[in-house]
Amino acid sequence: MSPHRVSIDSDICIGSGQCALTAPSVFDQDDDGFGVVRSGSEDGAGDPMLKEAVRACPVQAITVEEA
């Protein structure tokens, strides 16, 4: 699998938590409940659920770019 660069647009995120539920090795929630990429997991951490987490985001705030 190619390395990726994963990010969440904090201006779009509504804090649904779907990313953290779907791919907890890549995503977490901050103190306010908004999605964040876990430190050290900006490459997707090889998580097979990464693409599903992107699809699960109700506001499409997650971007995955080929690195």
CSV table of N, CA, C and O in Angstrom, one decimal:
chain,number,residue,atom,x,y,z
A,1,MET,N,0.8,-1.2,0.0
A,1,MET,CA,0.0,0.0,0.0
A,1,MET,C,0.9,1.2,0.0
A,1,MET,O,1.8,1.3,0.7
A,2,SER,N,0.5,2.2,-0.8
A,2,SER,CA,1.3,3.4,-0.9
A,2,SER,C,1.1,4.3,0.3
A,2,SER,O,0.0,4.3,0.9
A,3,PRO,N,2.1,5.0,0.7
A,3,PRO,CA,2.0,6.0,1.8
A,3,PRO,C,0.9,7.0,1.5
A,3,PRO,O,0.8,7.4,0.3
A,4,HIS,N,0.2,7.5,2.5
A,4,HIS,CA,-0.8,8.5,2.3
A,4,HIS,C,-0.5,9.7,3.2
A,4,HIS,O,0.3,9.6,4.2
A,5,ARG,N,-1.2,10.8,3.0
A,5,ARG,CA,-1.1,11.9,3.9
A,5,ARG,C,-2.6,12.2,4.2
A,5,ARG,O,-3.4,12.5,3.4
A,6,VAL,N,-2.9,12.0,5.5
A,6,VAL,CA,-4.3,12.1,6.0
A,6,VAL,C,-4.5,13.4,6.7
A,6,VAL,O,-3.6,13.8,7.5
A,7,SER,N,-5.6,14.1,6.5
A,7,SER,CA,-5.9,15.3,7.2
A,7,SER,C,-7.4,15.5,7.4
A,7,SER,O,-8.2,14.9,6.6
A,8,ILE,N,-7.8,16.3,8.4
A,8,ILE,CA,-9.2,16.6,8.6
A,8,ILE,C,-9.3,18.1,8.5
A,8,ILE,O,-8.5,18.9,9.2
A,9,ASP,N,-10.2,18.6,7.8
A,9,ASP,CA,-10.5,20.0,7.7
A,9,ASP,C,-11.3,20.5,8.9
A,9,ASP,O,-12.5,20.2,9.0
A,10,SER,N,-10.7,21.1,9.8
A,10,SER,CA,-11.4,21.5,11.1
A,10,SER,C,-12.5,22.5,10.8
A,10,SER,O,-13.3,22.7,11.7
A,11,ASP,N,-12.4,23.2,9.7
A,11,ASP,CA,-13.5,24.2,9.4
A,11,ASP,C,-14.8,23.5,9.0
A,11,ASP,O,-15.9,24.0,9.0
A,12,ILE,N,-14.7,22.2,8.5
A,12,ILE,CA,-15.8,21.5,8.0
A,12,ILE,C,-16.3,20.5,9.1
A,12,ILE,O,-17.5,20.2,9.2
A,13,CYS,N,-15.4,19.9,9.8
A,13,CYS,CA,-15.7,18.8,10.8
A,13,CYS,C,-16.8,19.3,11.7
A,13,CYS,O,-16.8,20.4,12.3
A,14,ILE,N,-17.8,18.4,11.9
A,14,ILE,CA,-18.9,18.7,12.9
A,14,ILE,C,-18.8,17.8,14.1
A,14,ILE,O,-19.7,17.9,15.0
A,15,GLY,N,-17.8,17.0,14.2
A,15,GLY,CA,-17.6,16.2,15.4
A,15,GLY,C,-18.5,15.0,15.6
A,15,GLY,O,-18.9,14.6,16.7
A,16,SER,N,-18.9,14.4,14.4
A,16,SER,CA,-19.8,13.2,14.5
A,16,SER,C,-19.1,12.0,15.1
A,16,SER,O,-19.7,11.1,15.7
A,17,GLY,N,-17.7,12.0,15.0
A,17,GLY,CA,-17.0,10.9,15.6
A,17,GLY,C,-16.9,9.6,14.8
A,17,GLY,O,-16.3,8.6,15.2
A,18,GLN,N,-17.4,9.6,13.6
A,18,GLN,CA,-17.4,8.4,12.7
A,18,GLN,C,-16.0,8.0,12.4
A,18,GLN,O,-15.7,6.8,12.3
A,19,CYS,N,-15.1,9.0,12.2
A,19,CYS,CA,-13.7,8.6,11.8
A,19,CYS,C,-13.1,7.9,13.0
A,19,CYS,O,-12.4,6.8,12.8
A,20,ALA,N,-13.2,8.4,14.2
A,20,ALA,CA,-12.6,7.7,15.4
A,20,ALA,C,-13.2,6.4,15.6
A,20,ALA,O,-12.5,5.5,16.1
A,21,LEU,N,-14.5,6.2,15.4
A,21,LEU,CA,-15.1,4.9,15.6
A,21,LEU,C,-14.7,3.9,14.5
A,21,LEU,O,-14.5,2.7,14.8
A,22,THR,N,-14.5,4.4,13.3
A,22,THR,CA,-14.2,3.5,12.2
A,22,THR,C,-12.7,3.1,12.1
A,22,THR,O,-12.4,1.9,11.8
A,23,ALA,N,-11.9,4.1,12.3
A,23,ALA,CA,-10.4,3.8,12.2
A,23,ALA,C,-9.7,4.5,13.4
A,23,ALA,O,-9.0,5.5,13.3
A,24,PRO,N,-9.9,3.9,14.6
A,24,PRO,CA,-9.3,4.5,15.8
A,24,PRO,C,-7.8,4.5,15.9
A,24,PRO,O,-7.2,5.3,16.7
A,25,SER,N,-7.1,3.7,15.1
A,25,SER,CA,-5.7,3.8,15.0
A,25,SER,C,-5.2,5.0,14.3
A,25,SER,O,-4.0,5.5,14.5
A,26,VAL,N,-6.0,5.7,13.5
A,26,VAL,CA,-5.7,6.8,12.7
A,26,VAL,C,-6.3,8.1,13.3
A,26,VAL,O,-5.6,9.1,13.4
A,27,PHE,N,-7.5,8.0,13.8
A,27,PHE,CA,-8.3,9.2,14.2
A,27,PHE,C,-8.6,9.2,15.7
A,27,PHE,O,-8.8,8.1,16.3
A,28,ASP,N,-8.8,10.3,16.2
A,28,ASP,CA,-9.2,10.5,17.6
A,28,ASP,C,-10.1,11.8,17.6
A,28,ASP,O,-10.3,12.4,16.6
A,29,GLN,N,-10.6,12.1,18.8
A,29,GLN,CA,-11.4,13.3,18.9
A,29,GLN,C,-10.7,14.2,19.9
A,29,GLN,O,-10.1,13.7,20.9
A,30,ASP,N,-10.7,15.5,19.7
A,30,ASP,CA,-10.1,16.5,20.6
A,30,ASP,C,-11.0,16.7,21.8
A,30,ASP,O,-12.1,16.1,21.9
A,31,ASP,N,-10.6,17.6,22.7
A,31,ASP,CA,-11.4,17.9,23.9
A,31,ASP,C,-12.8,18.4,23.6
A,31,ASP,O,-13.7,18.3,24.4
A,32,ASP,N,-13.0,19.0,22.4
A,32,ASP,CA,-14.3,19.5,22.0
A,32,ASP,C,-15.1,18.5,21.2
A,32,ASP,O,-16.2,18.9,20.8
A,33,GLY,N,-14.5,17.3,21.0
A,33,GLY,CA,-15.2,16.3,20.3
A,33,GLY,C,-15.0,16.3,18.8
A,33,GLY,O,-15.7,15.5,18.0
A,34,PHE,N,-14.1,17.2,18.3
A,34,PHE,CA,-13.9,17.2,16.8
A,34,PHE,C,-12.8,16.2,16.4
A,34,PHE,O,-11.9,15.9,17.2
A,35,GLY,N,-12.9,15.7,15.2
A,35,GLY,CA,-11.9,14.7,14.7
A,35,GLY,C,-10.5,15.3,14.5
A,35,GLY,O,-10.4,16.5,14.1
A,36,VAL,N,-9.5,14.5,14.9
A,36,VAL,CA,-8.1,14.8,14.7
A,36,VAL,C,-7.4,13.6,14.2
A,36,VAL,O,-7.8,12.5,14.5
A,37,VAL,N,-6.4,13.8,13.4
A,37,VAL,CA,-5.5,12.7,13.0
A,37,VAL,C,-4.5,12.4,14.2
A,37,VAL,O,-3.9,13.4,14.7
A,38,ARG,N,-4.4,11.2,14.6
A,38,ARG,CA,-3.5,10.9,15.7
A,38,ARG,C,-2.1,11.2,15.4
A,38,ARG,O,-1.7,10.9,14.2
A,39,SER,N,-1.3,11.7,16.3
A,39,SER,CA,0.1,12.0,16.1
A,39,SER,C,0.8,10.8,15.7
A,39,SER,O,0.6,9.7,16.3
A,40,GLY,N,1.5,10.8,14.6
A,40,GLY,CA,2.3,9.7,14.1
A,40,GLY,C,1.5,8.8,13.1
A,40,GLY,O,2.0,7.9,12.6
A,41,SER,N,0.2,9.2,12.9
A,41,SER,CA,-0.6,8.4,12.0
A,41,SER,C,-1.0,9.2,10.8
A,41,SER,O,-2.0,8.8,10.1
A,42,GLU,N,-0.3,10.3,10.5
A,42,GLU,CA,-0.6,11.1,9.4
A,42,GLU,C,-0.5,10.4,8.0
A,42,GLU,O,-1.0,10.8,7.0
A,43,ASP,N,0.2,9.2,8.1
A,43,ASP,CA,0.4,8.4,6.8
A,43,ASP,C,-0.7,7.3,6.7
A,43,ASP,O,-0.7,6.5,5.8
A,44,GLY,N,-1.7,7.4,7.6
A,44,GLY,CA,-2.8,6.4,7.5
A,44,GLY,C,-2.5,5.2,8.4
A,44,GLY,O,-3.4,4.3,8.5
A,45,ALA,N,-1.3,5.0,8.9
A,45,ALA,CA,-0.9,3.9,9.8
A,45,ALA,C,-1.2,2.6,9.2
A,45,ALA,O,-1.3,1.6,9.9
A,46,GLY,N,-1.3,2.5,7.9
A,46,GLY,CA,-1.6,1.2,7.3
A,46,GLY,C,-2.9,0.6,7.6
A,46,GLY,O,-3.2,-0.6,7.5
A,47,ASP,N,-3.9,1.4,8.1
A,47,ASP,CA,-5.2,0.9,8.6
A,47,ASP,C,-6.1,0.6,7.4
A,47,ASP,O,-6.3,1.5,6.6
A,48,PRO,N,-6.5,-0.6,7.3
A,48,PRO,CA,-7.4,-1.0,6.2
A,48,PRO,C,-8.8,-0.3,6.3
A,48,PRO,O,-9.5,-0.3,5.3
A,49,MET,N,-9.1,0.2,7.4
A,49,MET,CA,-10.4,0.9,7.5
A,49,MET,C,-10.3,2.4,7.2
A,49,MET,O,-11.3,3.1,7.3
A,50,LEU,N,-9.2,2.9,6.8
A,50,LEU,CA,-9.0,4.3,6.5
A,50,LEU,C,-10.0,4.8,5.4
A,50,LEU,O,-10.7,5.8,5.6
A,51,LYS,N,-10.1,4.1,4.3
A,51,LYS,CA,-11.1,4.5,3.2
A,51,LYS,C,-12.5,4.4,3.7
A,51,LYS,O,-13.3,5.3,3.4
A,52,GLU,N,-12.8,3.5,4.6
A,52,GLU,CA,-14.2,3.4,5.1
A,52,GLU,C,-14.5,4.6,6.0
A,52,GLU,O,-15.5,5.1,6.0
A,53,ALA,N,-13.4,5.0,6.8
A,53,ALA,CA,-13.6,6.2,7.7
A,53,ALA,C,-13.9,7.4,6.8
A,53,ALA,O,-14.7,8.3,7.2
A,54,VAL,N,-13.2,7.6,5.7
A,54,VAL,CA,-13.4,8.7,4.8
A,54,VAL,C,-14.8,8.7,4.3
A,54,VAL,O,-15.5,9.7,4.3
A,55,ARG,N,-15.3,7.5,3.9
A,55,ARG,CA,-16.7,7.4,3.4
A,55,ARG,C,-17.7,7.6,4.5
A,55,ARG,O,-18.8,8.2,4.3
A,56,ALA,N,-17.4,7.3,5.8
A,56,ALA,CA,-18.3,7.4,6.9
A,56,ALA,C,-18.5,8.9,7.4
A,56,ALA,O,-19.4,9.2,8.1
A,57,CYS,N,-17.5,9.8,7.0
A,57,CYS,CA,-17.6,11.2,7.4
A,57,CYS,C,-18.8,11.8,6.8
A,57,CYS,O,-18.9,11.9,5.6
A,58,PRO,N,-19.8,12.3,7.6
A,58,PRO,CA,-21.0,12.8,7.0
A,58,PRO,C,-20.8,14.2,6.3
A,58,PRO,O,-21.7,14.6,5.5
A,59,VAL,N,-19.7,14.9,6.5
A,59,VAL,CA,-19.5,16.2,5.9
A,59,VAL,C,-18.3,16.2,5.0
A,59,VAL,O,-17.8,17.2,4.6
A,60,GLN,N,-17.7,15.0,4.8
A,60,GLN,CA,-16.5,14.8,3.9
A,60,GLN,C,-15.4,15.7,4.3
A,60,GLN,O,-14.8,16.4,3.4
A,61,ALA,N,-15.1,15.7,5.6
A,61,ALA,CA,-14.0,16.6,6.1
A,61,ALA,C,-12.6,16.0,6.0
A,61,ALA,O,-11.6,16.6,6.2
A,62,ILE,N,-12.5,14.7,5.7
A,62,ILE,CA,-11.3,13.9,5.7
A,62,ILE,C,-10.7,13.9,4.3
A,62,ILE,O,-11.4,13.6,3.3
A,63,THR,N,-9.4,14.2,4.2
A,63,THR,CA,-8.7,14.2,2.9
A,63,THR,C,-7.6,13.2,3.0
A,63,THR,O,-6.8,13.2,4.0
A,64,VAL,N,-7.5,12.3,2.0
A,64,VAL,CA,-6.4,11.3,1.9
A,64,VAL,C,-5.7,11.5,0.6
A,64,VAL,O,-6.3,11.4,-0.5
A,65,GLU,N,-4.4,12.0,0.6
A,65,GLU,CA,-3.7,12.2,-0.6
A,65,GLU,C,-2.6,11.2,-0.7
A,65,GLU,O,-2.0,10.8,0.3
A,66,GLU,N,-2.3,10.7,-1.9
A,66,GLU,CA,-1.1,9.8,-2.1
A,66,GLU,C,0.1,10.6,-1.8
A,66,GLU,O,0.3,11.8,-2.3
A,67,ALA,N,1.0,10.1,-1.0
A,67,ALA,CA,2.3,10.9,-0.6
A,67,ALA,C,3.4,10.5,-1.6
A,67,ALA,O,3.3,9.6,-2.3
